[in-house]
PDB file of C-alpha atoms in Angstrom:
ATOM      1  CA  UNK A 156      -0.047   0.078   0.074  1.00 59.00           C
ATOM      2  CA  UNK A 157       2.998   2.294   0.767  1.00 67.00           C
ATOM      3  CA  UNK A 158       4.174   1.614  -2.515  1.00 64.00           C
ATOM      4  CA  UNK A 159       0.854   2.568  -4.160  1.00 68.00           C
ATOM      5  CA  UNK A 160       0.872   5.785  -2.462  1.00 72.00           C
ATOM      6  CA  UNK A 161       4.009   6.729  -3.460  1.00 73.00           C
ATOM      7  CA  UNK A 162       3.184   5.675  -7.007  1.00 71.00           C
ATOM      8  CA  UNK A 163       2.307   9.355  -8.354  1.00 71.00           C
ATOM      9  CA  UNK A 164       5.395  10.828  -6.722  1.00 73.00           C
ATOM     10  CA  UNK A 165       7.402   8.005  -8.658  1.00 71.00           C
ATOM     11  CA  UNK A 166       5.641   8.884 -11.926  1.00 68.00           C
ATOM     12  CA  UNK A 167       6.387  12.301 -11.704  1.00 69.00           C
ATOM     13  CA  UNK A 168      10.030  11.721 -10.820  1.00 68.00           C
ATOM     14  CA  UNK A 169      10.131   9.355 -13.589  1.00 65.00           C
ATOM     15  CA  UNK A 170       8.773  12.086 -15.881  1.00 64.00           C
ATOM     16  CA  UNK A 171      11.270  14.428 -14.760  1.00 61.00           C
ATOM     17  CA  UNK A 172      14.099  12.298 -15.343  1.00 59.00           C
ATOM     18  CA  UNK A 173      13.293  11.574 -18.728  1.00 58.00           C
ATOM     19  CA  UNK A 174      14.296  15.051 -19.408  1.00 57.00           C
ATOM     20  CA  UNK A 175      17.664  14.959 -17.584  1.00 65.00           C
ATOM     21  CA  UNK A 176      20.824  14.617 -19.842  1.00 69.00           C
ATOM     22  CA  UNK A 177      22.297  11.204 -20.357  1.00 70.00           C
ATOM     23  CA  UNK A 178      24.392   9.808 -17.788  1.00 70.00           C
ATOM     24  CA  UNK A 179      27.697  10.016 -19.504  1.00 71.00           C
ATOM     25  CA  UNK A 180      27.452  14.148 -19.818  1.00 74.00           C
ATOM     26  CA  UNK A 181      26.393  14.985 -16.056  1.00 80.00           C
ATOM     27  CA  UNK A 182      28.719  15.647 -13.249  1.00 81.00           C
ATOM     28  CA  UNK A 183      32.288  15.054 -13.649  1.00 81.00           C
ATOM     29  CA  UNK A 184      34.678  12.224 -14.709  1.00 83.00           C
ATOM     30  CA  UNK A 185      34.336   9.584 -12.021  1.00 85.00           C
ATOM     31  CA  UNK A 186      36.987   7.252 -10.293  1.00 86.00           C
ATOM     32  CA  UNK A 187      37.255   4.833 -12.981  1.00 88.00           C
ATOM     33  CA  UNK A 188      37.187   2.014 -10.446  1.00 89.00           C
ATOM     34  CA  UNK A 189      33.510   3.073  -9.509  1.00 91.00           C
ATOM     35  CA  UNK A 190      32.399   3.068 -13.212  1.00 91.00           C
ATOM     36  CA  UNK A 191      33.972  -0.466 -13.650  1.00 92.00           C
ATOM     37  CA  UNK A 192      32.315  -1.876 -10.331  1.00 93.00           C
ATOM     38  CA  UNK A 193      29.304  -0.472 -11.513  1.00 94.00           C
ATOM     39  CA  UNK A 194      29.696  -2.210 -15.160  1.00 94.00           C
ATOM     40  CA  UNK A 195      30.387  -5.709 -13.213  1.00 96.00           C
ATOM     41  CA  UNK A 196      27.412  -5.495 -11.010  1.00 96.00           C
ATOM     42  CA  UNK A 197      25.341  -5.027 -14.189  1.00 96.00           C
ATOM     43  CA  UNK A 198      27.006  -7.752 -15.803  1.00 97.00           C
ATOM     44  CA  UNK A 199      26.430  -9.956 -12.607  1.00 97.00           C
ATOM     45  CA  UNK A 200      22.584  -9.259 -12.663  1.00 97.00           C
ATOM     46  CA  UNK A 201      22.656 -10.301 -16.599  1.00 97.00           C
ATOM     47  CA  UNK A 202      24.461 -13.502 -15.512  1.00 96.00           C
ATOM     48  CA  UNK A 203      21.805 -13.843 -12.789  1.00 96.00           C
ATOM     49  CA  UNK A 204      18.931 -13.623 -15.248  1.00 97.00           C
ATOM     50  CA  UNK A 205      20.390 -15.875 -17.738  1.00 96.00           C
ATOM     51  CA  UNK A 206      20.795 -18.507 -15.028  1.00 95.00           C
ATOM     52  CA  UNK A 207      17.267 -18.128 -14.023  1.00 96.00           C
ATOM     53  CA  UNK A 208      16.023 -18.617 -17.627  1.00 95.00           C
ATOM     54  CA  UNK A 209      18.360 -21.500 -18.394  1.00 93.00           C
ATOM     55  CA  UNK A 210      16.787 -23.114 -15.219  1.00 94.00           C
ATOM     56  CA  UNK A 211      13.209 -21.847 -16.486  1.00 95.00           C
ATOM     57  CA  UNK A 212      13.518 -23.676 -19.625  1.00 92.00           C
ATOM     58  CA  UNK A 213      15.435 -26.735 -18.134  1.00 90.00           C
ATOM     59  CA  UNK A 214      12.793 -27.347 -15.670  1.00 93.00           C
ATOM     60  CA  UNK A 215      10.182 -27.581 -18.503  1.00 91.00           C
ATOM     61  CA  UNK A 216      12.108 -29.434 -20.869  1.00 86.00           C
ATOM     62  CA  UNK A 217      14.466 -31.779 -19.324  1.00 84.00           C
ATOM     63  CA  UNK A 218      13.032 -32.265 -15.591  1.00 87.00           C
ATOM     64  CA  UNK A 219      10.699 -35.549 -15.610  1.00 88.00           C
ATOM     65  CA  UNK A 220       7.122 -34.678 -15.101  1.00 88.00           C
ATOM     66  CA  UNK A 221       5.645 -34.223 -11.550  1.00 88.00           C
ATOM     67  CA  UNK A 222       2.525 -36.037 -10.532  1.00 88.00           C
ATOM     68  CA  UNK A 223       0.922 -32.650 -10.774  1.00 89.00           C
ATOM     69  CA  UNK A 224       0.842 -32.136 -14.530  1.00 87.00           C
ATOM     70  CA  UNK A 225       1.275 -28.372 -14.351  1.00 91.00           C
ATOM     71  CA  UNK A 226       3.938 -28.098 -11.793  1.00 93.00           C
ATOM     72  CA  UNK A 227       6.833 -27.976 -14.121  1.00 93.00           C
ATOM     73  CA  UNK A 228       5.344 -24.916 -16.115  1.00 95.00           C
ATOM     74  CA  UNK A 229       4.521 -23.282 -13.037  1.00 96.00           C
ATOM     75  CA  UNK A 230       8.293 -23.429 -11.765  1.00 96.00           C
ATOM     76  CA  UNK A 231       9.627 -22.609 -15.026  1.00 96.00           C
ATOM     77  CA  UNK A 232       7.213 -19.676 -16.089  1.00 96.00           C
ATOM     78  CA  UNK A 233       8.083 -18.092 -12.453  1.00 97.00           C
ATOM     79  CA  UNK A 234      11.977 -18.613 -13.072  1.00 97.00           C
ATOM     80  CA  UNK A 235      11.743 -16.947 -16.422  1.00 97.00           C
ATOM     81  CA  UNK A 236       9.384 -14.103 -15.541  1.00 97.00           C
ATOM     82  CA  UNK A 237      12.072 -13.163 -12.709  1.00 97.00           C
ATOM     83  CA  UNK A 238      14.613 -13.287 -15.253  1.00 97.00           C
ATOM     84  CA  UNK A 239      12.629 -11.275 -17.423  1.00 97.00           C
ATOM     85  CA  UNK A 240      12.075  -8.716 -14.374  1.00 96.00           C
ATOM     86  CA  UNK A 241      15.969  -8.376 -13.897  1.00 97.00           C
ATOM     87  CA  UNK A 242      16.806  -8.042 -17.699  1.00 96.00           C
ATOM     88  CA  UNK A 243      14.344  -5.541 -18.476  1.00 96.00           C
ATOM     89  CA  UNK A 244      15.284  -3.098 -15.521  1.00 95.00           C
ATOM     90  CA  UNK A 245      19.108  -3.819 -15.799  1.00 96.00           C
ATOM     91  CA  UNK A 246      19.828  -0.920 -17.846  1.00 95.00           C
ATOM     92  CA  UNK A 247      18.034   1.627 -15.939  1.00 94.00           C
ATOM     93  CA  UNK A 248      19.694   0.354 -12.843  1.00 95.00           C
ATOM     94  CA  UNK A 249      23.098   0.855 -14.289  1.00 95.00           C
ATOM     95  CA  UNK A 250      22.274   4.259 -15.526  1.00 94.00           C
ATOM     96  CA  UNK A 251      20.990   5.403 -12.587  1.00 94.00           C
ATOM     97  CA  UNK A 252      23.777   4.379 -10.498  1.00 94.00           C
ATOM     98  CA  UNK A 253      26.386   5.724 -13.206  1.00 92.00           C
ATOM     99  CA  UNK A 254      24.735   9.024 -12.748  1.00 92.00           C
ATOM    100  CA  UNK A 255      25.048   9.115  -8.994  1.00 93.00           C
ATOM    101  CA  UNK A 256      28.708   8.226  -9.441  1.00 91.00           C
ATOM    102  CA  UNK A 257      29.190  11.020 -11.657  1.00 90.00           C
ATOM    103  CA  UNK A 258      27.178  13.421  -9.500  1.00 91.00           C
ATOM    104  CA  UNK A 259      28.816  12.191  -6.096  1.00 90.00           C
ATOM    105  CA  UNK A 260      25.323  11.417  -4.898  1.00 90.00           C
ATOM    106  CA  UNK A 261      24.592   8.349  -2.826  1.00 92.00           C
ATOM    107  CA  UNK A 262      23.670   5.156  -4.478  1.00 91.00           C
ATOM    108  CA  UNK A 263      19.926   4.892  -5.527  1.00 92.00           C
ATOM    109  CA  UNK A 264      18.142   2.160  -3.808  1.00 90.00           C
ATOM    110  CA  UNK A 265      16.655  -0.721  -5.441  1.00 91.00           C
ATOM    111  CA  UNK A 266      14.053  -3.408  -4.462  1.00 92.00           C
ATOM    112  CA  UNK A 267      15.615  -5.966  -6.823  1.00 94.00           C
ATOM    113  CA  UNK A 268      17.576  -7.720  -4.302  1.00 95.00           C
ATOM    114  CA  UNK A 269      14.764  -8.025  -2.163  1.00 96.00           C
ATOM    115  CA  UNK A 270      12.481  -9.277  -5.044  1.00 95.00           C
ATOM    116  CA  UNK A 271      14.927 -11.775  -6.385  1.00 96.00           C
ATOM    117  CA  UNK A 272      15.564 -13.334  -2.982  1.00 96.00           C
ATOM    118  CA  UNK A 273      12.052 -13.654  -2.343  1.00 97.00           C
ATOM    119  CA  UNK A 274      11.139 -14.854  -5.710  1.00 97.00           C
ATOM    120  CA  UNK A 275      13.812 -17.641  -5.521  1.00 97.00           C
ATOM    121  CA  UNK A 276      12.493 -18.632  -2.192  1.00 97.00           C
ATOM    122  CA  UNK A 277       9.000 -18.791  -3.168  1.00 97.00           C
ATOM    123  CA  UNK A 278       9.945 -21.128  -6.345  1.00 97.00           C
ATOM    124  CA  UNK A 279      12.161 -23.314  -4.134  1.00 96.00           C
ATOM    125  CA  UNK A 280       9.471 -23.749  -1.537  1.00 97.00           C
ATOM    126  CA  UNK A 281       6.989 -24.686  -4.364  1.00 96.00           C
ATOM    127  CA  UNK A 282       9.655 -27.224  -5.984  1.00 95.00           C
ATOM    128  CA  UNK A 283       9.945 -28.756  -2.616  1.00 95.00           C
ATOM    129  CA  UNK A 284       6.086 -28.962  -2.181  1.00 95.00           C
ATOM    130  CA  UNK A 285       5.878 -30.886  -5.588  1.00 94.00           C
ATOM    131  CA  UNK A 286       8.707 -33.298  -4.777  1.00 93.00           C
ATOM    132  CA  UNK A 287       6.971 -34.149  -1.397  1.00 94.00           C
ATOM    133  CA  UNK A 288       3.732 -34.458  -2.908  1.00 93.00           C
ATOM    134  CA  UNK A 289       5.224 -37.080  -5.318  1.00 91.00           C
ATOM    135  CA  UNK A 290       6.936 -39.015  -2.516  1.00 93.00           C
ATOM    136  CA  UNK A 291       3.777 -39.096  -0.722  1.00 93.00           C
ATOM    137  CA  UNK A 292       1.864 -40.185  -3.739  1.00 90.00           C
ATOM    138  CA  UNK A 293       4.726 -42.699  -4.434  1.00 87.00           C
ATOM    139  CA  UNK A 294       5.157 -41.441  -8.016  1.00 79.00           C
ATOM    140  CA  UNK A 295       8.351 -42.070  -9.390  1.00 65.00           C
TER     141      UNK A 295
ATOM    142  CA  UNK B 143      65.933  -1.540 -15.312  1.00 49.00           C
ATOM    143  CA  UNK B 144      65.753   1.813 -17.395  1.00 57.00           C
ATOM    144  CA  UNK B 145      68.771   0.940 -19.205  1.00 61.00           C
ATOM    145  CA  UNK B 146      69.782   1.775 -22.674  1.00 67.00           C
ATOM    146  CA  UNK B 147      67.151   0.435 -25.137  1.00 71.00           C
ATOM    147  CA  UNK B 148      64.504   0.781 -22.648  1.00 70.00           C
ATOM    148  CA  UNK B 149      61.107   1.858 -23.925  1.00 70.00           C
ATOM    149  CA  UNK B 150      57.967   2.720 -21.682  1.00 66.00           C
ATOM    150  CA  UNK B 151      55.233   0.143 -22.274  1.00 64.00           C
ATOM    151  CA  UNK B 152      52.455   0.742 -24.872  1.00 63.00           C
ATOM    152  CA  UNK B 153      49.770   2.752 -23.128  1.00 56.00           C
ATOM    153  CA  UNK B 154      47.454  -0.227 -23.456  1.00 57.00           C
ATOM    154  CA  UNK B 155      49.629  -2.414 -21.661  1.00 65.00           C
ATOM    155  CA  UNK B 156      50.260  -0.306 -18.344  1.00 69.00           C
ATOM    156  CA  UNK B 157      47.489  -1.947 -15.980  1.00 75.00           C
ATOM    157  CA  UNK B 158      45.672  -0.271 -13.361  1.00 79.00           C
ATOM    158  CA  UNK B 159      47.033  -1.195 -10.128  1.00 80.00           C
ATOM    159  CA  UNK B 160      43.882  -2.943  -8.729  1.00 81.00           C
ATOM    160  CA  UNK B 161      43.468  -4.941 -11.857  1.00 87.00           C
ATOM    161  CA  UNK B 162      40.029  -3.564 -12.019  1.00 87.00           C
ATOM    162  CA  UNK B 163      39.950  -3.654 -15.794  1.00 89.00           C
ATOM    163  CA  UNK B 164      41.069  -7.218 -15.851  1.00 90.00           C
ATOM    164  CA  UNK B 165      38.387  -8.351 -13.568  1.00 92.00           C
ATOM    165  CA  UNK B 166      35.767  -6.400 -15.876  1.00 93.00           C
ATOM    166  CA  UNK B 167      37.024  -8.113 -18.650  1.00 93.00           C
ATOM    167  CA  UNK B 168      36.680 -11.509 -17.216  1.00 94.00           C
ATOM    168  CA  UNK B 169      33.072 -10.635 -16.219  1.00 95.00           C
ATOM    169  CA  UNK B 170      32.423  -9.841 -19.680  1.00 95.00           C
ATOM    170  CA  UNK B 171      33.598 -13.041 -20.721  1.00 95.00           C
ATOM    171  CA  UNK B 172      31.471 -14.930 -18.230  1.00 95.00           C
ATOM    172  CA  UNK B 173      28.502 -13.285 -19.412  1.00 95.00           C
ATOM    173  CA  UNK B 174      29.575 -14.180 -23.185  1.00 95.00           C
ATOM    174  CA  UNK B 175      29.889 -17.713 -21.855  1.00 94.00           C
ATOM    175  CA  UNK B 176      26.312 -17.591 -20.235  1.00 94.00           C
ATOM    176  CA  UNK B 177      24.941 -16.472 -23.390  1.00 95.00           C
ATOM    177  CA  UNK B 178      26.592 -19.217 -25.312  1.00 95.00           C
ATOM    178  CA  UNK B 179      25.498 -21.838 -22.711  1.00 92.00           C
ATOM    179  CA  UNK B 180      21.993 -20.719 -23.214  1.00 91.00           C
ATOM    180  CA  UNK B 181      22.344 -20.895 -26.894  1.00 92.00           C
ATOM    181  CA  UNK B 182      23.578 -24.370 -26.615  1.00 91.00           C
ATOM    182  CA  UNK B 183      20.493 -25.448 -24.471  1.00 88.00           C
ATOM    183  CA  UNK B 184      18.369 -24.106 -27.317  1.00 88.00           C
ATOM    184  CA  UNK B 185      20.297 -26.241 -29.863  1.00 90.00           C
ATOM    185  CA  UNK B 186      20.344 -29.314 -27.760  1.00 88.00           C
ATOM    186  CA  UNK B 187      16.261 -28.880 -27.914  1.00 84.00           C
ATOM    187  CA  UNK B 188      16.536 -28.020 -31.430  1.00 87.00           C
ATOM    188  CA  UNK B 189      18.347 -31.667 -32.076  1.00 89.00           C
ATOM    189  CA  UNK B 190      15.422 -33.132 -30.129  1.00 84.00           C
ATOM    190  CA  UNK B 191      12.911 -32.288 -32.441  1.00 81.00           C
ATOM    191  CA  UNK B 192      11.851 -28.852 -31.987  1.00 81.00           C
ATOM    192  CA  UNK B 193      13.965 -27.637 -35.271  1.00 87.00           C
ATOM    193  CA  UNK B 194      12.738 -23.908 -34.989  1.00 85.00           C
ATOM    194  CA  UNK B 195      14.852 -23.555 -32.135  1.00 87.00           C
ATOM    195  CA  UNK B 196      18.162 -23.958 -34.147  1.00 90.00           C
ATOM    196  CA  UNK B 197      17.789 -20.287 -35.523  1.00 90.00           C
ATOM    197  CA  UNK B 198      17.740 -18.750 -32.207  1.00 88.00           C
ATOM    198  CA  UNK B 199      20.207 -20.987 -30.665  1.00 91.00           C
ATOM    199  CA  UNK B 200      22.630 -20.266 -33.709  1.00 93.00           C
ATOM    200  CA  UNK B 201      22.076 -16.579 -33.461  1.00 92.00           C
ATOM    201  CA  UNK B 202      22.756 -16.565 -29.612  1.00 93.00           C
ATOM    202  CA  UNK B 203      25.914 -18.145 -30.089  1.00 95.00           C
ATOM    203  CA  UNK B 204      27.120 -15.758 -32.754  1.00 95.00           C
ATOM    204  CA  UNK B 205      26.138 -12.950 -30.396  1.00 93.00           C
ATOM    205  CA  UNK B 206      28.204 -14.647 -27.532  1.00 94.00           C
ATOM    206  CA  UNK B 207      31.005 -15.000 -29.811  1.00 95.00           C
ATOM    207  CA  UNK B 208      30.653 -11.211 -30.906  1.00 93.00           C
ATOM    208  CA  UNK B 209      30.541 -10.094 -26.936  1.00 92.00           C
ATOM    209  CA  UNK B 210      33.877 -12.123 -26.066  1.00 93.00           C
ATOM    210  CA  UNK B 211      35.614 -10.840 -28.961  1.00 93.00           C
ATOM    211  CA  UNK B 212      34.500  -7.394 -28.142  1.00 92.00           C
ATOM    212  CA  UNK B 213      35.425  -7.980 -24.550  1.00 92.00           C
ATOM    213  CA  UNK B 214      39.038  -8.463 -25.547  1.00 90.00           C
ATOM    214  CA  UNK B 215      39.244  -5.293 -27.689  1.00 91.00           C
ATOM    215  CA  UNK B 216      37.476  -3.242 -25.057  1.00 90.00           C
ATOM    216  CA  UNK B 217      39.804  -4.554 -22.380  1.00 90.00           C
ATOM    217  CA  UNK B 218      42.787  -2.731 -24.197  1.00 89.00           C
ATOM    218  CA  UNK B 219      40.546   0.538 -24.741  1.00 88.00           C
ATOM    219  CA  UNK B 220      39.674   0.483 -20.949  1.00 89.00           C
ATOM    220  CA  UNK B 221      43.302   0.255 -19.982  1.00 87.00           C
ATOM    221  CA  UNK B 222      44.289   3.083 -22.266  1.00 86.00           C
ATOM    222  CA  UNK B 223      41.167   5.133 -21.125  1.00 86.00           C
ATOM    223  CA  UNK B 224      42.120   4.723 -17.552  1.00 85.00           C
ATOM    224  CA  UNK B 225      45.638   6.117 -18.269  1.00 84.00           C
ATOM    225  CA  UNK B 226      43.773   9.388 -19.561  1.00 84.00           C
ATOM    226  CA  UNK B 227      41.861   9.578 -16.458  1.00 81.00           C
ATOM    227  CA  UNK B 228      38.621   9.390 -18.366  1.00 83.00           C
ATOM    228  CA  UNK B 229      35.610   7.304 -17.356  1.00 83.00           C
ATOM    229  CA  UNK B 230      35.473   3.701 -19.193  1.00 86.00           C
ATOM    230  CA  UNK B 231      31.855   3.717 -19.149  1.00 86.00           C
ATOM    231  CA  UNK B 232      30.393   2.547 -22.237  1.00 87.00           C
ATOM    232  CA  UNK B 233      26.571   2.732 -22.233  1.00 89.00           C
ATOM    233  CA  UNK B 234      25.933   1.457 -25.659  1.00 90.00           C
ATOM    234  CA  UNK B 235      27.395  -1.876 -24.722  1.00 91.00           C
ATOM    235  CA  UNK B 236      25.582  -2.048 -21.627  1.00 94.00           C
ATOM    236  CA  UNK B 237      22.193  -1.094 -23.500  1.00 94.00           C
ATOM    237  CA  UNK B 238      22.967  -3.649 -26.033  1.00 93.00           C
ATOM    238  CA  UNK B 239      23.695  -6.356 -23.734  1.00 94.00           C
ATOM    239  CA  UNK B 240      20.397  -5.549 -21.445  1.00 96.00           C
ATOM    240  CA  UNK B 241      18.495  -5.530 -24.771  1.00 95.00           C
ATOM    241  CA  UNK B 242      19.879  -8.995 -25.725  1.00 94.00           C
ATOM    242  CA  UNK B 243      19.216 -10.297 -22.487  1.00 95.00           C
ATOM    243  CA  UNK B 244      15.668  -9.166 -22.192  1.00 95.00           C
ATOM    244  CA  UNK B 245      14.915 -10.538 -25.931  1.00 93.00           C
ATOM    245  CA  UNK B 246      16.516 -13.981 -24.792  1.00 92.00           C
ATOM    246  CA  UNK B 247      14.143 -14.085 -21.540  1.00 94.00           C
ATOM    247  CA  UNK B 248      11.317 -13.063 -23.487  1.00 94.00           C
ATOM    248  CA  UNK B 249      11.876 -15.876 -26.205  1.00 91.00           C
ATOM    249  CA  UNK B 250      12.490 -18.345 -23.140  1.00 91.00           C
ATOM    250  CA  UNK B 251       9.130 -17.469 -21.963  1.00 93.00           C
ATOM    251  CA  UNK B 252       7.466 -18.284 -25.480  1.00 91.00           C
ATOM    252  CA  UNK B 253       9.832 -21.586 -25.804  1.00 88.00           C
ATOM    253  CA  UNK B 254       8.202 -22.870 -22.444  1.00 89.00           C
ATOM    254  CA  UNK B 255       4.586 -21.781 -23.213  1.00 91.00           C
ATOM    255  CA  UNK B 256       4.408 -23.000 -26.595  1.00 86.00           C
ATOM    256  CA  UNK B 257       6.594 -26.056 -27.190  1.00 77.00           C
TER     257      UNK B 257
END
C-alpha cells in the first residue's frame, strides 16, 4: 500500500528524469574503479537473469514430469518471469547508478535484491512441495 | 631497469594497479559464456525435435562470440582510457547487452509456453 501511495510521486519523478541529460554527460569524470564496479554489477545481474532463464527452460524440457501435471510449467514460468524482471530493468539500474557516481550522490536504492531473494525462495519452496507430493503419492 | 634501449610500455599495456579492468574483462567473458550456454541449451532442444529453436540458438551463439571478441578489444581500450583519467563507461554496450538479455528471456518464455 505504501508503494501504491508513493506511485504518483514516483511517476512524476520518472517523467522529470526523462528530461535529464544522459548519464555520461552529467557531473564529472568519476573514479574509473567505481564505473568498472558498476559495470561488473550490471554483468552479474545479467548472468543471474541468464541462469534463471536456463533453469526455467531446463525445468520444463529436461526434468521428468511431476505427478501434478502443471508443476513444471509453473516453476519454469516463474523462473523466467523473474529473469525478465531482472533483464528488463538492468539498463535503468546501471544508468541511475552511473549518474549518481558522476554526481557524487548516494547510490539509489533498489528493491530488486529483495524481490529476487523472495522470488527464488518462493520457487524453491514450491519445488519442495511438488517433490514431497510426488513422494507421498509414490510417484516415481 | 631503465637501461639503454628501455622503452616505456605501450599505453594499452600499463595495467591499473587494482586490476579492475582485468576483472571487468573476465566478467564480460563469463557473461559471453552464459549466453553461449543458453544458446547451446536451445540447440540441444532443436536436435530433439523442435527444429525452430536452431535459428535462435545459432544467433545467440553468434552474439556470444561477438560479445567475447568485443570484451578482448574493450579491455585494451579500458586500460588506455584509464591512463587518460577518463571514464571507461560504455552505455551502448550496456544497453545492447541488456536488450539482448531481455529479448532472450522473452524468447525463453515463448519456448516454455508454446513448445
